[in-house]
XYZ file of C-alpha atoms in Angstrom:
710
model
C -81.098 30.676 -27.535
C -79.719 28.225 -25.017
C -78.842 28.949 -21.392
C -76.719 26.755 -19.117
C -77.654 26.631 -15.467
C -74.962 25.791 -12.940
C -74.874 22.033 -12.596
C -77.603 21.458 -15.168
C -77.834 20.834 -18.888
C -79.128 23.127 -21.542
C -82.867 23.868 -21.611
C -84.219 24.185 -25.107
C -86.880 26.650 -26.137
C -86.301 29.110 -23.290
C -85.726 32.608 -24.616
C -86.411 34.636 -21.496
C -85.133 34.089 -18.017
C -88.540 34.806 -16.651
C -89.857 31.745 -18.346
C -87.962 29.626 -15.764
C -90.317 28.872 -12.890
C -89.263 30.607 -9.644
C -86.370 32.455 -11.222
C -85.978 36.043 -12.262
C -83.660 37.323 -14.869
C -80.829 37.872 -12.335
C -81.317 34.731 -10.251
C -78.617 32.634 -11.972
C -75.152 32.986 -13.455
C -75.101 34.663 -16.810
C -72.522 33.739 -19.451
C -71.853 36.343 -22.113
C -71.064 34.550 -25.324
C -67.771 35.383 -26.993
C -69.260 35.265 -30.485
C -70.947 38.637 -29.938
C -74.467 37.385 -30.192
C -75.284 38.970 -26.885
C -73.918 42.451 -26.185
C -74.492 44.656 -23.173
C -73.994 48.395 -22.879
C -72.851 47.791 -19.355
C -72.390 44.982 -16.934
C -73.356 45.521 -13.314
C -72.422 43.040 -10.609
C -74.364 43.945 -7.532
C -72.688 43.982 -4.216
C -73.133 41.016 -1.959
C -71.518 37.838 -0.734
C -70.746 35.426 -3.461
C -70.892 38.016 -6.259
C -67.854 38.400 -8.400
C -66.651 39.169 -11.890
C -64.482 36.569 -13.616
C -62.492 37.676 -16.690
C -61.237 35.234 -19.311
C -58.251 33.075 -18.242
C -55.682 32.616 -21.035
C -52.137 31.484 -21.341
C -49.615 33.786 -22.976
C -49.822 31.676 -26.162
C -53.608 31.880 -26.203
C -53.481 35.624 -25.518
C -51.106 36.209 -28.418
C -53.447 34.270 -30.710
C -56.232 36.808 -30.168
C -56.998 39.741 -32.412
C -56.587 42.329 -29.684
C -58.281 45.699 -29.339
C -57.535 48.480 -26.924
C -59.325 47.923 -23.643
C -59.284 44.136 -23.638
C -58.689 42.566 -20.180
C -57.574 38.983 -19.396
C -55.959 37.027 -16.584
C -52.690 35.522 -17.866
C -52.285 32.083 -16.281
C -48.684 31.876 -17.580
C -47.539 34.986 -15.715
C -50.107 34.893 -12.987
C -51.305 38.531 -13.457
C -54.118 40.611 -14.917
C -53.283 42.146 -18.240
C -54.982 44.728 -20.549
C -54.311 45.648 -24.126
C -53.421 49.301 -24.807
C -51.510 51.195 -27.485
C -50.478 48.090 -29.402
C -49.385 45.908 -26.539
C -50.393 43.894 -23.521
C -49.553 45.279 -20.088
C -49.983 44.021 -16.515
C -52.112 45.495 -13.730
C -50.745 45.693 -10.157
C -52.492 45.286 -6.785
C -52.456 49.089 -6.224
C -53.265 50.092 -9.719
C -51.639 49.729 -13.074
C -47.857 49.476 -12.662
C -46.882 48.545 -16.209
C -46.852 50.883 -19.148
C -45.647 50.322 -22.653
C -44.065 53.627 -23.659
C -42.635 56.792 -22.196
C -45.827 58.593 -23.170
C -48.045 55.890 -21.634
C -49.572 57.180 -18.436
C -50.231 54.693 -15.613
C -53.761 54.333 -14.448
C -52.772 55.528 -11.005
C -49.666 56.810 -9.173
C -51.043 55.818 -5.826
C -48.526 53.765 -3.833
C -45.666 54.446 -6.265
C -43.840 57.039 -4.236
C -40.071 56.554 -4.341
C -40.326 53.905 -7.061
C -38.544 54.000 -10.372
C -39.517 53.050 -13.883
C -37.500 50.184 -15.345
C -37.714 47.900 -18.350
C -39.572 44.650 -17.649
C -37.748 41.403 -17.565
C -39.767 40.300 -20.639
C -38.402 43.434 -22.400
C -41.861 44.342 -23.759
C -42.587 47.430 -21.658
C -41.801 49.503 -18.616
C -42.921 49.040 -15.013
C -42.653 50.686 -11.585
C -40.346 48.942 -9.136
C -38.946 49.730 -5.728
C -35.426 51.088 -5.505
C -32.891 48.582 -4.210
C -31.580 45.199 -5.297
C -28.889 47.178 -7.105
C -30.973 50.346 -7.939
C -29.444 53.401 -6.271
C -31.011 56.849 -5.921
C -28.614 59.765 -6.001
C -30.759 61.565 -3.408
C -30.102 58.684 -0.990
C -26.408 57.800 -1.653
C -25.007 61.220 -2.652
C -26.965 63.757 -0.645
C -24.533 66.644 -1.253
C -24.593 65.956 -5.013
C -20.776 66.001 -5.260
C -20.508 62.811 -7.393
C -19.018 60.823 -4.475
C -20.953 58.236 -2.427
C -21.456 59.676 1.037
C -20.797 56.463 3.008
C -20.157 52.718 2.538
C -19.760 49.573 4.673
C -16.599 48.558 2.844
C -13.872 50.384 0.987
C -12.692 48.254 -1.999
C -13.221 44.981 -0.019
C -12.053 46.383 3.354
C -14.560 46.570 6.267
C -15.106 49.646 8.375
C -13.064 48.126 11.222
C -10.197 47.243 8.823
C -10.129 50.818 7.528
C -10.189 52.262 10.991
C -7.437 49.920 12.254
C -5.110 50.206 9.251
C -1.505 51.352 9.554
C -1.128 54.818 8.036
C 1.258 55.371 5.142
C 4.731 56.512 6.214
C 4.749 60.302 6.678
C 6.352 63.098 8.669
C 4.963 65.941 10.770
C 6.487 69.329 11.323
C 5.796 71.082 14.558
C 3.189 73.242 12.962
C 1.200 70.123 11.933
C 0.741 69.041 15.579
C -2.292 70.914 16.940
C -3.670 68.521 19.577
C -0.538 67.682 21.583
C 0.837 69.894 24.399
C 4.544 70.087 23.704
C 5.278 73.171 25.752
C 8.839 72.976 27.057
C 7.582 73.613 30.590
C 5.595 70.346 30.612
C 6.623 66.649 30.612
C 3.942 63.949 30.040
C 1.442 66.802 30.326
C 2.636 67.656 33.811
C 4.231 70.967 34.862
C 8.011 71.283 34.983
C 9.299 73.465 37.801
C 10.581 76.760 36.570
C 13.718 76.553 38.695
C 16.864 76.335 36.576
C 18.669 73.005 37.050
C 22.259 72.814 38.220
C 25.017 70.911 36.527
C 24.693 67.167 37.218
C 21.116 67.336 38.516
C 18.361 65.120 37.167
C 14.597 65.739 36.735
C 12.566 63.908 39.372
C 8.844 63.824 40.189
C 7.729 65.480 43.383
C 4.339 64.211 44.439
C 3.784 66.997 46.993
C 3.813 69.755 44.356
C 2.746 67.586 41.449
C 5.669 68.875 39.420
C 8.880 67.727 37.829
C 11.848 69.372 39.630
C 15.645 69.400 39.105
C 17.384 67.542 41.880
C 20.885 66.248 42.755
C 20.798 62.458 42.694
C 21.500 60.808 46.017
C 21.168 56.983 45.697
C 17.977 55.210 45.013
C 19.099 54.304 41.543
C 20.585 57.721 40.679
C 24.247 57.234 39.590
C 26.934 59.914 39.287
C 29.756 59.236 36.966
C 32.154 60.731 39.511
C 31.090 58.071 42.032
C 30.746 54.920 39.896
C 33.343 55.501 37.181
C 36.096 57.444 38.957
C 38.701 56.808 36.258
C 36.228 58.085 33.583
C 36.916 55.078 31.325
C 33.292 54.404 30.496
C 33.210 51.229 32.683
C 31.668 50.954 36.133
C 34.485 50.521 38.614
C 32.807 47.849 40.747
C 29.472 45.982 41.100
C 27.828 43.358 43.234
C 26.698 41.371 40.177
C 27.976 41.014 36.652
C 25.003 40.804 34.181
C 22.908 38.878 36.701
C 25.726 36.826 38.191
C 26.642 37.189 41.885
C 30.151 37.805 43.109
C 30.483 34.145 44.154
C 29.264 33.033 40.684
C 31.808 35.280 39.012
C 34.570 33.912 41.225
C 33.557 30.353 40.533
C 33.033 30.670 36.798
C 34.835 28.574 34.185
C 37.256 30.767 32.262
C 36.748 31.395 28.603
C 38.642 29.020 26.254
C 42.118 30.414 25.710
C 44.364 28.360 23.411
C 47.767 29.752 24.460
C 47.150 29.977 28.190
C 48.677 27.578 30.730
C 50.467 25.520 28.045
C 54.118 24.825 27.506
C 55.653 27.993 26.018
C 52.300 29.722 26.552
C 51.896 33.243 27.934
C 51.117 31.921 31.417
C 52.737 28.516 31.222
C 52.527 26.220 34.240
C 56.059 24.887 34.744
C 55.522 22.686 37.789
C 56.205 19.050 36.821
C 53.873 17.979 39.602
C 50.932 19.790 38.147
C 49.067 17.509 35.707
C 48.042 20.528 33.670
C 51.680 20.706 32.537
C 51.081 17.482 30.636
C 47.454 17.609 29.588
C 45.517 14.493 28.501
C 43.922 14.993 25.071
C 41.158 12.754 23.741
C 39.621 12.463 20.270
C 39.628 10.186 17.269
C 43.147 9.519 15.971
C 42.432 11.527 12.822
C 42.146 14.632 14.995
C 45.371 14.086 16.997
C 47.534 17.196 16.854
C 51.035 17.162 15.469
C 53.741 16.070 17.919
C 55.990 18.719 19.403
C 54.907 19.253 23.059
C 56.871 16.632 24.978
C 55.141 14.956 27.885
C 51.533 15.326 26.861
C 49.228 12.349 26.247
C 46.614 11.661 23.638
C 43.843 9.037 24.013
C 42.584 7.782 20.657
C 38.917 6.988 21.369
C 38.425 5.043 18.103
C 41.508 2.839 18.564
C 41.604 2.406 22.335
C 45.333 3.407 22.271
C 47.179 5.877 24.584
C 49.914 7.905 22.887
C 52.663 10.070 24.471
C 54.273 13.035 22.700
C 58.092 12.643 22.878
C 58.560 16.043 21.331
C 58.974 14.864 17.754
C 56.532 11.957 17.380
C 53.794 10.067 19.202
C 54.701 6.859 21.055
C 52.185 4.096 21.834
C 52.290 3.571 25.584
C 49.110 1.629 26.306
C 46.265 -0.120 24.495
C 42.839 -1.254 25.641
C 40.679 -3.842 23.930
C 38.006 -3.607 26.559
C 35.807 -0.654 27.471
C 35.761 -1.794 31.111
C 38.456 -3.512 33.207
C 35.817 -5.867 34.544
C 35.384 -7.239 30.991
C 38.955 -8.510 30.739
C 38.945 -12.368 30.800
C 41.183 -14.242 33.229
C 42.822 -16.190 30.400
C 43.350 -15.819 26.681
C 43.409 -18.207 23.780
C 46.270 -17.405 21.482
C 45.444 -16.758 17.859
C 46.381 -19.285 15.199
C 50.112 -19.154 14.411
C 51.093 -21.606 11.690
C 54.870 -21.134 11.796
C 55.154 -20.895 15.576
C 57.138 -23.448 17.588
C 57.859 -25.630 14.546
C 61.068 -26.893 13.043
C 62.557 -23.990 11.189
C 59.683 -21.866 12.357
C 59.961 -18.212 13.486
C 60.079 -19.254 17.139
C 61.263 -22.876 16.833
C 61.596 -24.952 20.013
C 65.080 -26.488 19.828
C 64.892 -28.890 22.798
C 66.872 -31.965 21.856
C 64.876 -35.143 21.225
C 61.740 -33.564 19.685
C 61.214 -34.684 16.114
C 58.685 -32.113 15.089
C 56.104 -34.810 14.436
C 52.874 -35.654 16.374
C 53.377 -38.219 19.067
C 51.242 -40.896 17.366
C 53.302 -40.525 14.196
C 56.682 -40.804 15.818
C 58.680 -44.056 15.304
C 61.164 -45.607 17.658
C 64.589 -45.692 16.113
C 66.524 -48.931 15.897
C 68.384 -49.592 19.102
C 69.975 -52.453 21.057
C 68.736 -53.751 24.407
C 71.757 -55.984 25.051
C 75.247 -56.419 23.905
C 75.055 -60.119 22.964
C 72.533 -62.337 21.179
C 71.413 -59.656 18.800
C 71.124 -59.773 15.090
C 73.009 -57.857 12.537
C 73.586 -54.288 13.390
C 72.665 -54.983 16.991
C 68.955 -55.548 16.191
C 67.133 -57.886 18.512
C 65.745 -61.329 17.835
C 62.501 -61.849 19.710
C 63.377 -65.377 20.737
C 66.726 -64.313 22.069
C 66.007 -60.925 23.516
C 62.830 -61.712 25.367
C 63.253 -64.242 28.124
C 60.565 -66.938 28.346
C 58.978 -65.988 24.968
C 59.366 -67.744 21.646
C 58.947 -66.200 18.190
C 55.284 -67.308 18.021
C 54.244 -66.213 21.487
C 52.883 -62.865 20.295
C 50.916 -61.653 17.275
C 52.958 -61.627 14.083
C 52.745 -59.935 10.731
C 52.875 -62.770 8.199
C 54.304 -62.141 4.744
C 54.957 -64.385 1.839
C 58.338 -65.473 3.123
C 56.874 -66.347 6.495
C 53.727 -68.076 5.118
C 55.292 -71.294 3.992
C 54.578 -73.831 6.661
C 51.414 -75.452 7.984
C 52.304 -74.307 11.527
C 52.302 -70.752 10.408
C 48.896 -71.219 8.631
C 46.379 -72.502 11.198
C 43.779 -73.265 8.512
C 45.614 -76.457 7.535
C 46.240 -76.885 3.867
C 48.413 -74.182 2.587
C 46.839 -72.225 -0.289
C 49.507 -70.601 -2.412
C 48.829 -66.884 -2.861
C 49.550 -67.063 -6.552
C 46.818 -69.666 -7.045
C 44.222 -67.332 -5.447
C 45.419 -64.476 -7.554
C 44.881 -66.526 -10.702
C 41.387 -67.545 -9.505
C 42.202 -71.221 -10.016
C 40.635 -71.736 -6.617
C 37.387 -69.902 -7.284
C 35.472 -73.209 -6.954
C 37.149 -73.759 -3.582
C 38.018 -77.371 -4.533
C 40.629 -77.339 -1.807
C 37.856 -76.954 0.770
C 36.770 -80.473 1.787
C 33.022 -81.177 1.588
C 32.052 -77.844 -0.122
C 30.972 -77.869 -3.740
C 30.855 -74.967 -6.206
C 27.087 -74.392 -5.702
C 27.108 -74.408 -1.895
C 27.421 -70.618 -1.787
C 26.641 -67.502 -3.871
C 28.830 -67.127 -6.858
C 30.089 -63.961 -8.389
C 28.639 -63.707 -11.866
C 30.969 -63.615 -14.819
C 28.144 -63.530 -17.384
C 28.376 -60.072 -19.015
C 24.794 -60.365 -20.440
C 23.420 -60.410 -16.914
C 24.908 -56.948 -16.379
C 24.357 -55.358 -19.747
C 20.956 -56.833 -20.700
C 19.410 -57.268 -17.252
C 18.945 -61.011 -17.658
C 19.328 -61.722 -13.974
C 18.289 -65.253 -13.110
C 15.622 -65.761 -10.509
C 18.206 -66.845 -7.889
C 19.893 -63.438 -8.206
C 16.615 -61.706 -6.956
C 16.500 -63.876 -3.878
C 12.798 -64.586 -4.225
C 11.798 -60.902 -3.829
C 9.477 -60.829 -6.826
C 6.874 -63.560 -6.346
C 4.056 -62.707 -8.710
C 3.886 -61.682 -12.321
C 3.454 -57.923 -12.569
C 5.452 -57.296 -9.377
C 8.106 -54.586 -9.552
C 11.095 -53.973 -7.311
C 11.457 -50.664 -5.496
C 13.878 -49.338 -2.900
C 12.315 -48.624 0.495
C 13.978 -47.192 3.581
C 16.069 -50.306 4.174
C 16.713 -51.729 0.771
C 15.261 -53.464 -2.302
C 11.682 -54.713 -1.789
C 8.643 -55.874 -3.755
C 5.778 -53.680 -4.901
C 2.895 -56.013 -5.895
C 1.155 -55.601 -9.169
C -1.512 -52.885 -9.212
C -5.088 -52.884 -10.576
C -5.644 -52.590 -14.310
C -5.587 -48.986 -15.487
C -3.633 -47.685 -12.510
C -0.383 -45.834 -12.881
C 2.756 -45.753 -10.732
C 2.703 -42.508 -8.735
C 5.875 -41.235 -7.062
C 5.446 -39.390 -3.759
C 8.741 -37.578 -3.525
C 11.980 -38.212 -1.710
C 11.669 -40.345 1.436
C 8.357 -41.874 0.316
C 7.638 -45.156 -1.527
C 5.891 -45.006 -4.921
C 2.319 -46.341 -5.040
C -0.228 -47.530 -7.592
C -2.849 -44.788 -8.087
C -6.048 -44.206 -10.081
C -6.367 -41.358 -12.557
C -8.569 -38.654 -11.011
C -12.168 -39.711 -11.652
C -11.287 -43.364 -12.488
C -9.048 -45.307 -14.803
C -7.290 -43.409 -17.565
C -8.394 -44.056 -21.115
C -8.080 -41.274 -23.603
C -11.047 -42.520 -25.602
C -13.312 -42.528 -22.478
C -13.233 -38.735 -22.383
C -14.056 -35.972 -24.775
C -11.595 -33.063 -24.752
C -11.799 -29.631 -26.284
C -9.238 -26.847 -26.323
C -10.347 -23.251 -26.824
C -7.590 -21.106 -28.398
C -8.042 -17.443 -29.311
C -7.159 -16.967 -33.022
C -10.099 -14.588 -33.427
C -13.342 -13.540 -31.783
C -15.497 -15.430 -34.271
C -17.951 -17.527 -32.268
C -17.788 -15.181 -29.259
C -19.932 -12.367 -27.859
C -18.202 -9.418 -26.238
C -19.653 -6.884 -23.773
C -17.368 -3.804 -23.507
C -18.093 -0.430 -21.893
C -16.738 2.911 -23.186
C -12.973 2.928 -23.450
C -12.607 -0.861 -23.102
C -11.682 -3.613 -25.519
C -11.454 -7.354 -26.070
C -8.664 -8.601 -28.365
C -7.902 -12.116 -29.633
C -4.115 -12.488 -29.633
C -3.903 -15.955 -31.143
C -2.870 -18.066 -28.168
C -4.484 -15.740 -25.594
C -7.240 -13.173 -25.250
C -6.913 -9.761 -23.604
C -9.967 -8.037 -21.993
C -9.401 -4.446 -20.893
C -11.864 -2.051 -19.242
C -12.225 1.693 -19.662
C -11.001 4.065 -17.003
C -14.342 4.699 -15.273
C -15.230 2.729 -12.171
C -17.725 -0.009 -13.058
C -16.554 -0.414 -16.661
C -16.665 -3.986 -18.006
C -14.865 -6.065 -20.584
C -16.330 -9.582 -21.056
C -16.217 -12.299 -23.665
C -18.536 -15.305 -23.871
C -18.734 -18.258 -26.236
C -21.785 -18.285 -28.501
C -21.977 -22.111 -28.366
C -22.540 -24.160 -25.273
C -20.163 -26.891 -24.218
C -22.415 -29.901 -23.861
C -22.129 -31.741 -20.559
C -25.188 -34.013 -20.500
C -24.238 -37.427 -19.155
C -25.894 -40.821 -19.250
C -25.243 -41.588 -15.580
C -24.232 -39.894 -12.339
C -20.593 -39.952 -11.282
C -19.395 -38.757 -14.666
C -16.688 -36.060 -14.621
C -16.642 -32.614 -16.209
C -13.408 -30.604 -16.021
C -12.629 -27.018 -17.065
C -9.162 -25.509 -16.860
C -8.274 -21.803 -17.324
C -4.738 -20.782 -18.058
C -3.859 -17.371 -16.546
C -1.283 -15.150 -18.217
C -1.618 -11.819 -16.458
C -4.064 -10.571 -13.820
C -4.136 -7.341 -11.769
C -4.039 -7.541 -7.969
C -6.238 -4.594 -6.914
C -9.410 -2.687 -7.753
C -11.047 -5.308 -9.972
C -13.516 -8.208 -10.036
C -12.836 -10.987 -12.500
C -14.929 -14.053 -13.469
C -13.662 -17.346 -14.972
C -16.976 -19.278 -15.278
C -18.530 -22.179 -17.115
C -22.156 -21.102 -16.743
C -25.612 -21.117 -18.294
C -25.735 -17.318 -17.700
C -25.272 -14.965 -20.676
C -25.010 -11.881 -18.461
C -21.801 -9.842 -18.198
C -20.716 -10.434 -15.481
C -22.486 -13.783 -15.170
C -25.063 -14.337 -12.404
C -23.432 -15.845 -9.298
C -26.464 -17.991 -8.547
C -26.674 -19.385 -12.056
C -25.748 -22.970 -12.823
C -21.980 -22.622 -12.924
C -18.553 -23.714 -11.753
C -15.381 -21.678 -11.845
C -13.492 -18.901 -10.100
C -14.272 -15.354 -8.929
C -11.283 -13.063 -8.293
C -11.677 -9.942 -6.169
C -8.484 -7.842 -6.082
C -5.847 -10.458 -5.202
C -8.172 -13.012 -3.525
C -9.255 -16.017 -5.593
C -12.576 -17.714 -4.715
C -13.896 -21.084 -5.766
C -17.559 -20.726 -6.836
C -20.472 -22.881 -8.003
C -24.207 -22.530 -8.111
C -27.308 -24.664 -8.795
C -29.474 -21.922 -10.392
C -30.812 -20.660 -7.044
C -27.955 -20.682 -4.492
C -24.239 -20.189 -4.598
C -21.357 -21.820 -2.652
C -18.202 -19.671 -2.626
C -14.962 -20.214 -0.678
C -11.620 -18.352 -0.481
C -8.977 -20.714 -1.968
C -6.306 -19.108 0.139
C -4.248 -18.675 -3.070
C -3.650 -15.041 -4.024
C -3.190 -13.860 -7.607
C 0.462 -13.630 -8.627
C 0.785 -10.428 -10.758
C 2.868 -10.002 -13.848
C 3.261 -12.099 -16.962
C 3.237 -15.653 -15.652
C 1.435 -18.886 -16.505
C -0.771 -20.502 -13.902
C -3.728 -22.889 -14.230
C -7.072 -22.787 -12.392
C -9.029 -26.054 -12.731
C -12.426 -27.148 -11.544
C -13.246 -30.914 -11.645
C -16.984 -31.621 -11.278
C -18.128 -35.172 -10.440
C -21.860 -35.297 -11.047
C -23.794 -35.669 -7.845
C -20.644 -35.916 -5.701
C -18.487 -32.752 -5.546
C -16.429 -30.125 -7.305
C -12.727 -29.957 -6.653
C -10.885 -26.733 -7.338
C -7.171 -26.754 -8.161
C -4.338 -24.228 -8.524
C -1.431 -25.483 -10.608
C -2.883 -29.025 -10.084
C -2.740 -28.584 -6.283
C -6.118 -29.157 -4.627
C -7.322 -26.021 -2.789
C -11.046 -26.404 -2.110
C -13.759 -29.159 -2.341
C -17.455 -28.186 -2.587
C -20.362 -30.614 -2.056
C -23.314 -28.222 -1.826
C -25.295 -26.306 -4.467
C -23.745 -28.392 -7.262
C -25.049 -27.516 -10.738
C -27.261 -30.067 -12.457
C -26.228 -31.322 -15.903
C -27.885 -29.063 -18.303
C -27.990 -28.633 -22.066
C -24.588 -27.151 -21.820
C -22.522 -24.256 -20.430
C -20.890 -21.152 -21.916
C -17.325 -20.060 -21.310
C -17.930 -16.655 -19.742
C -14.867 -14.658 -18.636
C -14.154 -10.940 -18.098
C -13.225 -8.122 -15.738
C -14.855 -5.086 -14.092
C -12.741 -2.207 -12.788
C -13.609 -0.981 -9.298
C -11.669 2.307 -9.595
C -11.212 5.130 -12.009
C -8.384 3.356 -13.806
C -8.312 0.798 -16.681
C -7.735 -2.861 -15.732
C -7.041 -5.869 -17.925
C -6.675 -9.679 -17.808
C -4.930 -12.037 -20.179
C -6.138 -15.652 -20.449
C -4.510 -18.400 -22.565
C -6.329 -21.482 -23.827
C -9.383 -22.903 -22.017
C -9.455 -26.699 -21.793
C -12.715 -28.690 -21.337
C -12.854 -32.401 -20.633
C -16.101 -34.437 -20.374
C -16.771 -38.066 -19.589
C -18.608 -39.933 -22.310
């Protein structure tokens, strides 16, 4: 046979322990083989330090795989207890003896330490065991000591504590005299104190006498004792007199304001005051005019607080007697401007002024009527002749109005040669041949060539030398027509709004030539050629001319769409321009993060440090963003998202090695010069939205336009 020594290997050929040098049969650990090749009638473990008996350690599964026999003992590592097999089943041993038994006829190995315990079904439902009362187990001998079927005591009564039960209000009930056994209600006692046996006399009261410690009948004599015969002599139930009336002193009662009494002290009232000198005979009423009483009490006044008008009752109606337009006399101005009165003081007006000599016209429109200054020397009808009427003055000694009849002599035409008016009217003198020394070309002529006006064939002299070089154009500046010199080839004329002169300008990024740029427009007829990333509840839909990306209703949900193909942007030299323009249809303004990127990142959302250019939108704030693959530059554009279905454009113009300009509706918002992306194999269109709240969010984007220099 083979023996195993602790810490050593097997030693072959040893059949007796005594064959081991220096060791007796009991000087080492002995393993009893489970195959039954070595059996012992008994096993003795001698007492001493370090001596112990170790039984087999098995899991429940290993135990159940045995072919058990009554009397087997193991240590169950699954349940952490010693078990033995008896009467067809495994049972556990306790620290104070066997506490588990398998049937009602199974007797525990010992009852020691089990006093007061009860037998209950094990949690594994494969036997019975002893357990302490409690944790819901109640012994009748403890909780119902008088065995009447009712618990003797409890801390609560159907949810009520002891204090609540003790302090509760009793149910409404009545007591007859016989029910009261603990209250002294003898007629000869009051408050538990003796009542004197002396019979009281009529009108006496019961008072306390400290000397005898008794209640005694006594005739009241002041000190708060009141006799009806003294205080209510007329026996009408009302005290005849008092120093105070419900807390008010005599003076206060005398000075009190009387209770409102409608008919008192009024004309025809029960106690009318008839003295005309007493103002109460003609009371002043005040309220809004809608609350003015009906007329009928002559002499009274009513002040209408909303009109500022004082009325007087004449007995049948109210007369206006005064009006106030000012809340304070100090506010009245010293003078007044009359209101406009169109018909006033005019001829035939309502208050016409009829003073003789006034014509009704303004002074500067009045004409002096014909009149005579003298009785002789006048013209027909007594009209004056200047030469005759004015001494020392001839007809030409003052300014004259010249008419055709008076324009017939050289003396009356200081220019010399008389030019007949009819000749000028017929334009026979348009060449001014009557002007000595002046030819037809010595001054500007009025054109009569219709082609100059209808076809714009103005001769050079008409422009006065303003346009000096071929390619010049004429513009209007602040003072008049002026020259704008020819611009550089490829420039365009750019207006700058009212009040500013137009200028020659370059197309952004250089001269404009359609064939110098490569343009692509990305519509959304379908999602072919695109990759979508959508979380639960979200969607991405191609609507033809726009795409809609909508998240689910869980915070953090995404809805992104990315082109499968790159947009090539490699350039042959620096300074080339790459432009991307996103057309917004509808964006939310809260609880979302949206990306509009051209990027080499395929993530959703795209990496913010990737090579990219575009826009990041957080709630309503729009940020311009670009990255070089390691670092990001991001700036608030200052332009907030406008919600609702509207069309706006967001454009990024990237000049290689120089800058990226970010535009909103073609208005420059931000320029970046740092962390510019390098030209790569190409960039994806990567757009989408993430909801930052437990609600679904969506964006709608129309076509994406890409332009690249060639």
